[in-house]
XYZ file of C-alpha atoms in Angstrom:
689
model
C -8.333 -8.364 18.157
C -11.369 -10.458 18.982
C -11.053 -13.635 21.037
C -11.618 -15.689 17.941
C -8.820 -13.834 16.060
C -6.549 -14.291 19.051
C -7.230 -17.994 19.123
C -6.496 -18.277 15.368
C -3.334 -16.271 15.809
C -2.145 -18.069 18.815
C -2.731 -21.401 17.098
C -0.724 -20.201 14.139
C 2.291 -19.359 16.252
C 1.995 -22.533 18.287
C 2.005 -24.681 15.096
C 4.682 -22.556 13.361
C 7.413 -24.486 11.557
C 10.924 -25.039 13.018
C 13.338 -22.082 13.003
C 14.866 -23.271 9.742
C 11.531 -22.449 8.146
C 11.220 -18.836 9.369
C 12.801 -17.434 6.220
C 10.314 -19.204 3.941
C 7.377 -18.202 6.114
C 8.421 -14.527 6.188
C 9.003 -14.539 2.395
C 5.560 -15.925 1.810
C 4.016 -13.366 4.238
C 5.836 -10.586 2.341
C 4.509 -11.885 -1.081
C 0.897 -12.259 0.210
C 0.799 -8.891 2.055
C 2.229 -6.999 -0.928
C -0.273 -8.624 -3.200
C -3.190 -7.776 -1.017
C -1.958 -4.213 -0.431
C -1.798 -3.666 -4.181
C -5.337 -4.965 -4.682
C -6.639 -2.799 -1.815
C -4.799 0.498 -2.413
C -4.216 0.497 -6.234
C -7.024 -1.546 -7.688
C -9.746 -0.582 -5.175
C -10.661 -4.260 -5.204
C -9.634 -5.844 -1.848
C -8.651 -9.460 -2.112
C -8.904 -10.376 1.597
C -10.550 -8.889 4.671
C -8.848 -6.336 6.813
C -8.847 -8.740 9.752
C -7.047 -11.446 7.780
C -4.523 -8.899 6.583
C -3.974 -7.744 10.149
C -3.376 -11.246 11.373
C -0.783 -11.840 8.582
C 0.883 -8.526 9.204
C 1.204 -9.069 12.928
C 2.627 -12.487 12.295
C 5.222 -10.999 9.983
C 6.060 -8.314 12.564
C 6.603 -10.954 15.247
C 8.836 -13.058 13.012
C 10.873 -9.959 12.066
C 11.237 -8.981 15.758
C 12.476 -12.432 16.595
C 14.658 -12.748 13.497
C 15.698 -9.214 12.427
C 18.031 -10.583 9.816
C 14.938 -11.614 7.789
C 13.786 -7.973 7.352
C 13.930 -7.120 3.670
C 13.691 -3.651 2.061
C 10.417 -4.754 0.260
C 8.826 -6.030 3.494
C 5.328 -4.583 4.064
C 6.545 -3.611 7.509
C 9.009 -1.212 5.941
C 6.589 0.569 3.716
C 3.144 2.251 3.706
C 0.329 1.251 1.831
C 0.363 0.836 -1.911
C 1.279 2.723 -5.317
C -0.730 5.614 -6.833
C -2.872 5.086 -10.016
C -1.363 6.062 -13.362
C -4.244 8.191 -14.658
C -3.393 11.224 -12.571
C -0.333 13.346 -12.223
C 1.868 12.301 -9.354
C 2.508 14.380 -6.221
C 5.463 13.781 -3.963
C 4.419 14.393 -0.337
C 6.742 16.975 1.469
C 6.206 14.882 4.609
C 5.349 11.196 4.132
C 1.800 10.100 4.904
C 2.301 7.168 7.316
C -0.103 4.482 8.454
C -1.113 3.763 12.083
C -0.643 0.432 13.857
C -3.832 -1.345 14.924
C -4.993 -2.703 18.240
C -7.942 -5.098 18.630
C -8.386 -5.809 22.385
C -8.304 -4.111 25.741
C -4.906 -5.756 26.387
C -3.533 -4.172 23.167
C -4.623 -0.733 24.436
C -3.131 -1.189 27.842
C 0.167 -2.333 26.235
C 0.077 0.735 23.983
C -0.310 3.096 26.989
C 2.428 1.255 28.859
C 4.849 1.660 25.874
C 3.991 5.380 25.685
C 4.672 5.854 29.419
C 7.950 3.944 29.141
C 9.014 5.999 26.110
C 8.277 9.241 27.926
C 9.638 7.899 31.231
C 6.397 9.054 32.905
C 4.656 7.599 35.927
C 1.650 9.881 35.455
C -1.344 9.179 33.146
C -0.709 10.438 29.630
C -3.081 12.815 27.952
C -4.503 11.481 24.680
C -6.579 12.936 21.921
C -9.244 10.474 20.762
C -10.935 10.581 17.280
C -12.939 8.309 14.963
C -11.339 6.045 12.403
C -13.223 6.921 9.212
C -13.840 4.489 6.366
C -12.793 6.616 3.424
C -9.816 7.865 1.481
C -6.855 9.670 3.036
C -6.102 13.062 1.422
C -3.451 15.740 1.828
C -4.732 19.288 1.162
C -2.135 21.964 0.400
C -2.916 25.577 1.113
C -0.472 28.281 0.164
C -1.063 31.730 1.680
C -4.475 30.541 2.617
C -5.536 29.306 -0.828
C -6.179 25.660 -1.728
C -3.667 24.875 -4.444
C -3.347 21.105 -4.429
C -4.962 17.929 -3.148
C -3.314 14.460 -3.349
C -4.228 11.026 -2.194
C -1.903 9.128 0.098
C -0.749 6.671 -2.640
C 2.267 4.748 -1.423
C 2.884 7.230 1.376
C 5.662 8.990 -0.435
C 3.843 9.760 -3.719
C 0.111 10.233 -4.295
C -2.348 11.098 -7.052
C -3.197 14.754 -7.897
C -6.995 15.014 -7.393
C -7.127 18.805 -7.014
C -9.862 19.407 -9.578
C -12.092 16.794 -7.998
C -11.475 17.880 -4.365
C -12.670 21.361 -5.312
C -16.178 19.820 -5.816
C -16.360 18.950 -2.028
C -18.470 21.893 -0.936
C -17.756 21.669 2.745
C -14.037 22.392 2.055
C -12.945 26.047 1.989
C -11.112 27.093 -1.163
C -9.587 29.863 1.008
C -8.867 29.588 4.695
C -10.922 31.736 7.088
C -8.110 33.943 8.332
C -6.366 37.137 7.546
C -2.927 35.734 8.526
C -2.624 32.247 7.017
C 0.648 30.250 7.024
C 2.786 30.380 3.935
C 2.319 26.691 3.383
C 0.172 24.139 5.243
C -0.646 20.589 4.420
C -3.874 19.612 6.071
C -4.574 15.862 6.254
C -7.847 14.124 6.623
C -10.392 11.670 5.134
C -12.753 12.094 2.204
C -15.826 9.986 2.850
C -19.536 9.645 1.862
C -22.302 9.716 4.413
C -24.727 6.816 4.620
C -27.748 8.760 3.350
C -25.772 10.114 0.381
C -24.558 6.636 -0.352
C -28.102 5.348 -0.399
C -29.212 8.080 -2.714
C -26.292 7.464 -5.024
C -27.133 3.765 -5.352
C -30.766 4.644 -5.946
C -29.717 6.766 -8.881
C -27.449 3.966 -10.107
C -30.359 1.517 -10.059
C -32.703 3.895 -11.852
C -30.038 4.380 -14.550
C -29.445 0.584 -14.864
C -25.893 0.971 -13.685
C -23.826 -1.076 -11.269
C -24.309 -0.252 -7.587
C -21.482 0.530 -5.291
C -20.626 -2.057 -2.643
C -20.129 0.367 0.308
C -19.543 4.052 0.999
C -15.689 3.738 0.988
C -15.652 2.384 -2.573
C -18.176 4.999 -3.651
C -16.070 7.802 -2.106
C -12.767 6.430 -3.614
C -14.404 5.920 -6.987
C -15.921 9.387 -7.042
C -12.671 11.112 -6.096
C -10.791 9.198 -8.781
C -13.109 10.168 -11.587
C -11.250 11.741 -14.541
C -14.348 13.817 -15.294
C -14.837 16.171 -12.266
C -18.388 16.816 -13.334
C -19.238 13.296 -12.213
C -17.552 13.874 -8.808
C -19.576 17.114 -8.372
C -22.782 15.053 -8.564
C -21.734 12.989 -5.523
C -21.903 14.525 -2.166
C -18.441 13.856 -0.717
C -17.436 15.091 2.667
C -14.099 15.724 4.474
C -12.900 15.572 8.080
C -9.418 16.847 8.984
C -7.249 14.846 11.460
C -3.641 15.712 10.936
C -0.960 17.917 9.469
C 2.053 17.495 7.124
C 4.226 20.426 6.104
C 3.809 23.775 7.892
C 5.840 26.880 6.897
C 5.281 30.431 7.960
C 3.029 29.449 10.917
C 3.322 28.085 14.479
C 2.293 24.479 15.223
C -0.250 24.322 18.083
C 1.230 22.600 21.232
C -1.410 19.781 21.228
C -3.304 17.709 18.700
C -6.599 18.814 20.152
C -5.566 22.466 19.740
C -4.558 21.664 16.076
C -8.143 20.426 15.364
C -9.567 23.529 17.149
C -7.381 25.690 14.908
C -8.671 23.904 11.764
C -12.187 24.626 12.849
C -11.264 28.329 13.089
C -9.760 28.188 9.647
C -13.141 26.791 8.301
C -11.880 23.275 7.780
C -14.368 20.523 8.742
C -13.443 18.579 11.912
C -15.524 15.754 13.334
C -17.345 16.654 16.584
C -16.948 13.096 17.949
C -13.590 13.588 19.660
C -12.335 13.921 23.236
C -9.187 14.382 25.275
C -8.715 11.699 28.016
C -6.149 10.454 30.318
C -4.621 6.905 30.638
C -5.700 3.606 29.322
C -8.995 3.752 31.238
C -9.824 7.001 29.355
C -9.049 5.373 26.041
C -11.275 2.303 26.751
C -14.007 4.598 28.017
C -13.971 6.575 24.697
C -14.068 3.308 22.743
C -17.063 2.041 24.620
C -18.871 5.280 24.193
C -18.356 5.464 20.458
C -19.214 1.703 20.066
C -22.643 2.507 21.634
C -23.173 5.571 19.338
C -21.849 3.837 16.167
C -25.167 2.601 14.736
C -26.571 6.124 14.927
C -23.579 7.962 13.290
C -24.306 9.350 9.784
C -21.101 7.780 8.344
C -19.256 4.475 8.513
C -16.346 4.035 10.948
C -14.340 0.926 11.592
C -12.725 1.991 14.862
C -11.300 4.909 16.819
C -7.835 6.426 16.885
C -5.730 7.470 19.891
C -2.901 9.961 19.705
C -0.651 11.359 22.442
C -2.042 14.864 22.697
C 1.083 16.927 23.326
C 3.123 17.529 20.175
C 6.358 17.787 22.144
C 5.754 14.224 23.494
C 4.843 12.978 20.025
C 8.145 14.218 18.805
C 9.994 12.578 21.614
C 8.305 9.208 20.938
C 9.030 9.340 17.212
C 8.303 6.634 14.619
C 8.982 2.955 13.985
C 9.383 2.172 10.231
C 5.843 2.617 8.862
C 4.054 4.097 11.865
C 4.169 6.634 14.681
C 4.852 5.360 18.249
C 2.447 7.955 19.590
C -0.720 6.700 17.853
C -2.878 3.631 17.630
C -6.062 2.617 15.848
C -8.430 0.612 17.991
C -10.603 -1.334 15.542
C -14.141 -2.638 16.099
C -15.106 -6.271 15.873
C -16.259 -7.318 12.396
C -19.788 -8.240 11.358
C -20.420 -11.908 10.769
C -22.838 -14.235 8.911
C -23.013 -17.906 8.198
C -23.060 -19.629 4.804
C -22.166 -22.857 2.925
C -19.045 -23.852 1.083
C -20.329 -25.097 -2.289
C -16.877 -25.948 -3.603
C -13.156 -25.319 -3.134
C -11.248 -24.593 -6.411
C -7.782 -23.205 -7.060
C -6.373 -20.126 -8.821
C -2.869 -19.893 -10.383
C -0.848 -16.758 -9.703
C 2.100 -15.090 -11.423
C 4.745 -17.129 -9.716
C 2.754 -20.321 -10.216
C 1.375 -20.198 -6.627
C -1.674 -22.384 -6.307
C -4.325 -20.632 -4.089
C -7.418 -22.527 -2.832
C -10.595 -20.485 -3.136
C -13.827 -21.183 -1.317
C -16.923 -20.845 -3.486
C -19.800 -19.831 -1.223
C -23.609 -19.805 -1.252
C -24.097 -16.018 -1.644
C -24.672 -14.307 1.680
C -25.095 -10.684 2.594
C -22.763 -9.451 5.250
C -23.142 -5.832 6.295
C -24.720 -4.980 2.985
C -22.123 -6.792 0.813
C -22.942 -9.948 -1.051
C -20.152 -12.516 -0.450
C -19.688 -15.354 -3.074
C -16.111 -16.538 -2.548
C -13.077 -16.138 -0.348
C -9.375 -16.947 -0.687
C -8.075 -19.747 1.606
C -4.418 -18.832 0.985
C -2.799 -22.225 0.838
C -3.356 -25.900 1.634
C -2.119 -25.593 5.158
C -4.635 -22.892 5.931
C -7.437 -25.097 4.633
C -6.221 -27.917 6.900
C -5.666 -25.681 9.924
C -9.219 -24.375 9.716
C -10.450 -27.783 8.632
C -12.675 -26.298 5.954
C -14.490 -28.947 3.838
C -16.852 -28.782 0.894
C -20.410 -28.743 2.277
C -19.347 -27.097 5.573
C -21.179 -24.231 7.189
C -18.687 -21.417 7.756
C -18.610 -18.070 9.598
C -18.054 -15.233 7.138
C -16.827 -11.967 8.641
C -17.026 -8.577 7.128
C -13.662 -7.499 8.657
C -13.180 -3.785 8.994
C -16.848 -3.421 7.964
C -15.819 -3.693 4.307
C -14.222 -7.041 3.306
C -15.444 -10.555 3.939
C -13.337 -13.484 5.128
C -13.945 -17.132 6.139
C -13.148 -17.190 9.862
C -13.948 -20.735 10.908
C -16.320 -23.655 10.342
C -19.469 -24.452 12.330
C -18.513 -28.085 13.285
C -21.928 -29.059 14.653
C -23.536 -28.337 11.281
C -21.073 -30.457 9.198
C -23.073 -32.845 6.959
C -22.163 -36.521 6.783
C -21.130 -36.055 3.074
C -18.727 -33.155 3.679
C -15.673 -33.673 1.479
C -12.119 -32.679 2.297
C -10.295 -30.453 -0.119
C -7.740 -32.308 -2.232
C -4.981 -30.258 -3.758
C -4.835 -31.111 -7.493
C -1.677 -32.792 -8.664
C -1.825 -30.909 -12.039
C -2.360 -27.272 -12.970
C -5.954 -26.570 -14.014
C -4.709 -24.126 -16.582
C -1.801 -25.908 -18.345
C -1.810 -29.467 -16.878
C 1.667 -29.294 -15.522
C 2.605 -30.970 -12.274
C 1.894 -29.060 -9.060
C 4.871 -29.310 -6.654
C 5.513 -28.164 -3.157
C 9.033 -27.719 -1.805
C 9.717 -28.867 1.725
C 10.644 -25.433 2.925
C 7.581 -23.695 1.492
C 3.963 -23.401 2.400
C 2.882 -22.635 -1.142
C 2.275 -25.294 -3.829
C 3.239 -24.136 -7.344
C 2.511 -24.978 -10.930
C 5.832 -26.345 -12.442
C 4.936 -25.336 -15.940
C 6.470 -21.868 -15.747
C 5.419 -19.010 -17.985
C 6.185 -20.822 -21.165
C 3.606 -23.582 -20.578
C 1.120 -21.855 -18.137
C -1.046 -19.127 -19.506
C -2.024 -17.995 -16.015
C 1.646 -17.396 -15.038
C 2.302 -15.875 -18.451
C -0.574 -13.351 -18.026
C 0.503 -12.442 -14.444
C 4.203 -12.039 -15.521
C 3.211 -9.859 -18.501
C 0.932 -7.678 -16.382
C 3.831 -7.321 -13.883
C 6.189 -6.318 -16.714
C 3.920 -3.561 -18.010
C 2.928 -2.183 -14.549
C 3.662 1.360 -13.547
C 6.468 0.457 -11.166
C 8.084 -1.699 -13.847
C 8.173 -0.711 -17.579
C 5.198 1.635 -17.091
C 3.410 0.871 -20.384
C 0.109 2.711 -20.314
C -2.876 1.046 -22.201
C -1.717 -2.541 -21.612
C -4.191 -3.458 -19.035
C -5.586 -6.803 -17.873
C -8.208 -7.200 -20.535
C -5.897 -6.407 -23.388
C -3.050 -8.678 -22.063
C -5.593 -11.514 -21.650
C -6.700 -11.183 -25.290
C -3.138 -11.011 -26.558
C -2.238 -14.193 -24.623
C -5.413 -16.075 -25.397
C -5.019 -15.311 -29.101
C -1.388 -16.469 -29.009
C -0.253 -13.053 -30.188
C 2.026 -12.467 -27.158
C 4.002 -15.232 -25.390
C 6.836 -13.229 -23.748
C 7.448 -9.634 -22.893
C 9.630 -9.281 -25.970
C 6.525 -9.891 -28.185
C 5.010 -6.632 -26.951
C 7.630 -4.813 -28.940
C 6.737 -6.732 -32.111
C 3.016 -5.604 -32.082
C 1.716 -3.770 -35.075
C -1.117 -1.255 -35.483
C -3.408 -3.467 -37.434
C -3.181 -6.474 -35.004
C -3.872 -4.212 -32.036
C -6.710 -2.379 -33.647
C -8.559 -5.676 -34.433
C -8.734 -6.628 -30.723
C -11.999 -6.171 -28.751
C -12.640 -2.638 -27.486
C -9.693 -1.266 -29.427
C -9.671 1.173 -32.263
C -6.999 2.912 -34.408
C -6.278 5.679 -31.852
C -6.178 3.563 -28.811
C -3.918 1.095 -30.603
C -1.543 3.875 -31.645
C -1.547 5.031 -28.037
C -0.314 1.607 -26.926
C 2.437 1.550 -29.532
C 3.535 5.014 -28.474
C 3.694 3.849 -24.796
C 5.722 0.784 -25.857
C 8.189 2.983 -27.793
C 8.467 5.320 -24.746
C 9.099 2.428 -22.404
C 12.270 1.471 -24.243
C 14.115 4.170 -22.419
C 14.077 3.104 -18.828
C 16.442 2.387 -15.808
C 18.340 -0.667 -14.913
C 16.409 -0.907 -11.594
C 13.039 -0.861 -13.446
C 14.146 -3.436 -15.929
C 15.347 -5.758 -13.173
C 12.078 -5.370 -11.303
C 10.034 -5.857 -14.513
C 11.621 -9.261 -15.112
C 9.557 -10.589 -12.155
C 12.361 -12.449 -10.359
C 10.953 -14.167 -7.326
C 11.643 -12.346 -4.077
C 13.056 -9.351 -5.971
C 10.829 -6.316 -5.202
C 11.245 -2.737 -6.281
C 13.681 -1.898 -3.432
C 15.830 -5.007 -4.023
C 15.985 -4.225 -7.784
C 17.299 -0.699 -6.933
C 19.959 -2.115 -4.678
C 21.037 -4.634 -7.322
C 21.218 -1.833 -9.956
C 23.180 0.362 -7.609
C 25.591 -2.402 -6.535
C 26.373 -3.910 -9.932
C 25.860 -0.828 -12.124
C 25.344 -2.924 -15.317
C 23.136 -5.842 -16.301
C 26.122 -7.800 -17.618
C 27.819 -7.563 -14.185
C 24.717 -8.879 -12.556
C 24.307 -11.704 -15.102
C 27.859 -12.926 -14.432
C 27.760 -12.560 -10.567
C 28.057 -15.584 -8.361
C 26.218 -16.242 -5.090
C 28.862 -14.644 -2.898
C 28.880 -11.467 -4.964
C 25.057 -11.183 -4.972
C 24.891 -11.683 -1.222
C 27.175 -8.549 -0.851
C 24.186 -6.488 -1.968
C 22.288 -4.721 0.850
C 19.157 -6.591 1.879
C 19.985 -9.659 -0.207
C 20.329 -12.979 1.699
C 20.817 -16.549 0.551
C 17.131 -17.137 -0.433
C 16.986 -14.056 -2.643
C 20.419 -14.727 -4.088
C 19.429 -18.280 -4.937
C 16.274 -17.067 -6.692
C 18.276 -14.606 -8.726
C 20.819 -17.261 -9.744
C 18.050 -19.642 -10.719
C 16.374 -16.960 -12.845
C 19.449 -15.882 -14.761
C 20.561 -19.573 -15.046
C 17.510 -20.441 -17.106
C 18.285 -20.336 -20.803
C 14.746 -19.130 -21.648
C 15.103 -16.097 -19.327
C 18.519 -15.364 -20.805
C 16.982 -15.450 -24.299
C 14.138 -13.207 -23.134
C 16.638 -10.613 -21.891
C 18.549 -10.615 -25.142
C 15.336 -10.230 -27.168
C 14.261 -7.245 -24.985
C 17.639 -5.595 -25.490
C 17.384 -6.343 -29.274
C 14.024 -4.629 -29.244
C 15.728 -1.421 -28.169
C 15.203 -1.386 -24.392
C 18.086 0.637 -22.921
C 19.183 2.603 -19.864
C 21.984 4.851 -18.835
C 24.671 2.691 -17.195
C 26.488 5.776 -16.001
C 23.925 5.940 -13.205
C 24.299 4.252 -9.735
C 26.880 1.537 -9.824
C 29.270 3.097 -12.328
C 28.852 6.692 -11.082
C 29.790 7.441 -7.476
C 27.003 8.524 -5.141
C 28.605 11.679 -3.656
C 25.637 12.426 -1.371
C 25.251 8.941 0.046
C 24.531 9.139 3.709
C 23.595 12.838 3.503
C 20.114 14.052 4.561
C 18.567 17.123 2.946
C 15.499 19.075 4.004
C 13.612 21.295 1.521
C 11.718 24.381 2.736
C 10.117 27.383 1.102
C 9.658 27.992 -2.621
C 12.716 27.603 -4.803
C 12.992 30.117 -7.729
C 13.257 27.600 -10.559
C 13.018 24.090 -9.300
C 9.820 22.415 -8.050
C 10.372 20.629 -4.793
C 9.803 17.256 -6.494
C 12.501 18.027 -9.045
C 14.971 19.080 -6.368
C 14.196 15.966 -4.382
C 14.727 13.726 -7.408
C 18.162 15.358 -8.108
C 19.229 14.819 -4.516
C 18.165 11.169 -4.544
C 19.860 10.639 -7.919
C 23.095 11.744 -6.158
C 22.514 9.251 -3.358
C 21.097 11.731 -0.790
C 18.015 11.286 1.340
C 15.171 13.934 1.482
C 13.563 14.293 4.937
C 10.590 16.225 6.108
C 11.933 17.663 9.306
C 15.163 19.183 10.621
C 17.228 17.450 13.293
C 20.854 17.126 14.380
C 21.255 14.442 11.764
C 20.346 16.814 8.908
C 23.198 17.505 6.562
C 21.740 20.428 4.568
C 18.631 22.566 4.548
C 17.754 23.874 1.035
C 15.788 27.111 1.677
C 13.710 29.138 -0.758
C 11.419 32.034 -0.443
C 8.985 32.171 2.560
C 10.985 29.528 4.377
C 9.535 29.116 7.864
C 10.197 27.185 11.029
C 12.527 24.691 9.381
C 14.966 27.414 8.444
C 14.894 28.740 12.000
C 15.418 25.234 13.445
C 18.404 24.779 11.038
C 20.008 28.025 12.160
C 19.478 27.034 15.790
C 21.151 23.685 15.250
C 23.904 24.992 13.065
C 22.880 23.012 10.038
C 24.419 24.132 6.691
C 21.871 26.181 4.633
C 21.865 26.099 0.845
C 19.916 28.115 -1.668
C 18.991 26.636 -5.092
C 22.164 27.830 -6.808
C 24.434 26.412 -4.142
C 22.496 23.110 -4.204
C 22.906 22.871 -7.992
C 26.615 23.759 -7.700
C 27.116 21.145 -4.996
C 25.430 18.407 -7.141
C 27.224 19.384 -10.336
C 30.672 19.569 -8.693
C 30.447 16.137 -7.224
C 28.643 14.523 -10.202
């Protein structure tokens, strides 16, 4: 963290609200971080700079450390990343793809080294493997018996997108490993990226063709890998560098991380040459300084370096904390900066009515990206940074990708600079803007009935993949339907006809029919999805699942009181109050009845009514099962309440072993863990169903 970032973060904590407000602050942080993560990982359209996200994330971590009772299941600290795109088949990772915590200053690195030594109870300097932090797209490559059979993006950490066809166009990757004795299964993890020279050539071709240029190499790499037409991907020179491992069966894991990368090189898998093994915090900081000096000359973009405890045995001893390993840290570089003028400050209206101030800037180029506006989050942030219309501001390209307004340049403030005034009425619907005492966010009071902005946001949430999963109903189509007063509530989607849809812009008979087919398909869903789709404030996907599991039926939830709702795991008074308010609104009740009347249904013999016989049990899948795909077996186990893990330990209840099971089977036998084959697993699940 730079000195300026530290000052901002320190000021935020020093001016934090009284303890009675911590719940509201953590709730706001969760909402903001989840929204920004969705924009970054799912939409490939970041809404705030990395540095701003990091500050918010660290603040939330600090609050949850001081007040663990505020940790919710849908907190960004409990999850990784964001959801996969719907255009590709989904791949469930055998071993989750986790993120790495960030460090920004020398003090952060010294503290990391101290935590590692304390965790290992070591007085001696620890051996670390040092690598580059590439600015690309994380990928898991699966080789079976030495042959590349699948490639998947990280997605939300548990499930990613199948991009196998496109990854085969990366010429530096071997389709078959360079060995006569390959492991039965190995998941090689690394980064797909585009070199600077290739990026420049791609944009030159885009200009010549009169097409839109890419903002930076990361967006170009991500966009290329997500092409539905692999011939387009093949025309773009993507690269790959390996840096980690997931599942390994039928092979022996090297004893150190550096040896793992050496092994990858022997297998013909590209590994970056800019890496080193060092000892202690001084070695880490020395590597950082060396790479910082080389950085401008590197043929690719990086936004930092990564440190990992080198010995695998020590990594396993240190383990993980929620979303990240204890044995690794990313040391990020300071961001690039430029100065520009604030022409105006306007507001945007979100799905929940949140009023977000937005700085409209004189266009400025920061690290090759033209910056024209930046979110200011809320009125308090505008006041804290004292940003006024007419001010000169420092704009930072945090993480070398995304811009942010860091601070004003006070000595350049003109005499006629104007303070931002929060409007008293919504710019979209004219309703009063209100701010509750316990909240930092001002909101439009119109609700989805009066406010088109809230209506559009709520409808887009309803049709999203994690909710009702209605393909074809994207942002442009929903905007048309709302603006033309065809759709007011989610129930109106199910009243749409072919003719009305086909007459909309960029729609035709076939695409309209596809939307109707998707609507019909969405009528068969789950209670958890339906609850999540309603868009109840503070109720994320995990909370929706807990509510469905606890109550078992929608009617039971609708009639529950506050005491009964608080009995649900991860639900506190704030969330319970939001649920009661939502279901207490007659308009929301009417919407639910209309959706039911439209034919939306689910099996209420699932969690809640049906016991969860495998609740509390942990399963590990290894080898190839004769009939079930690993994803299918995992889904069946989870439906019975069990948890599927990627490694065997004393806490493992069962290991499900198929053909060519490797080290996990041996570990299970060593620990005396019960071993099941596919038939025994099915019998176990059926007997207790």
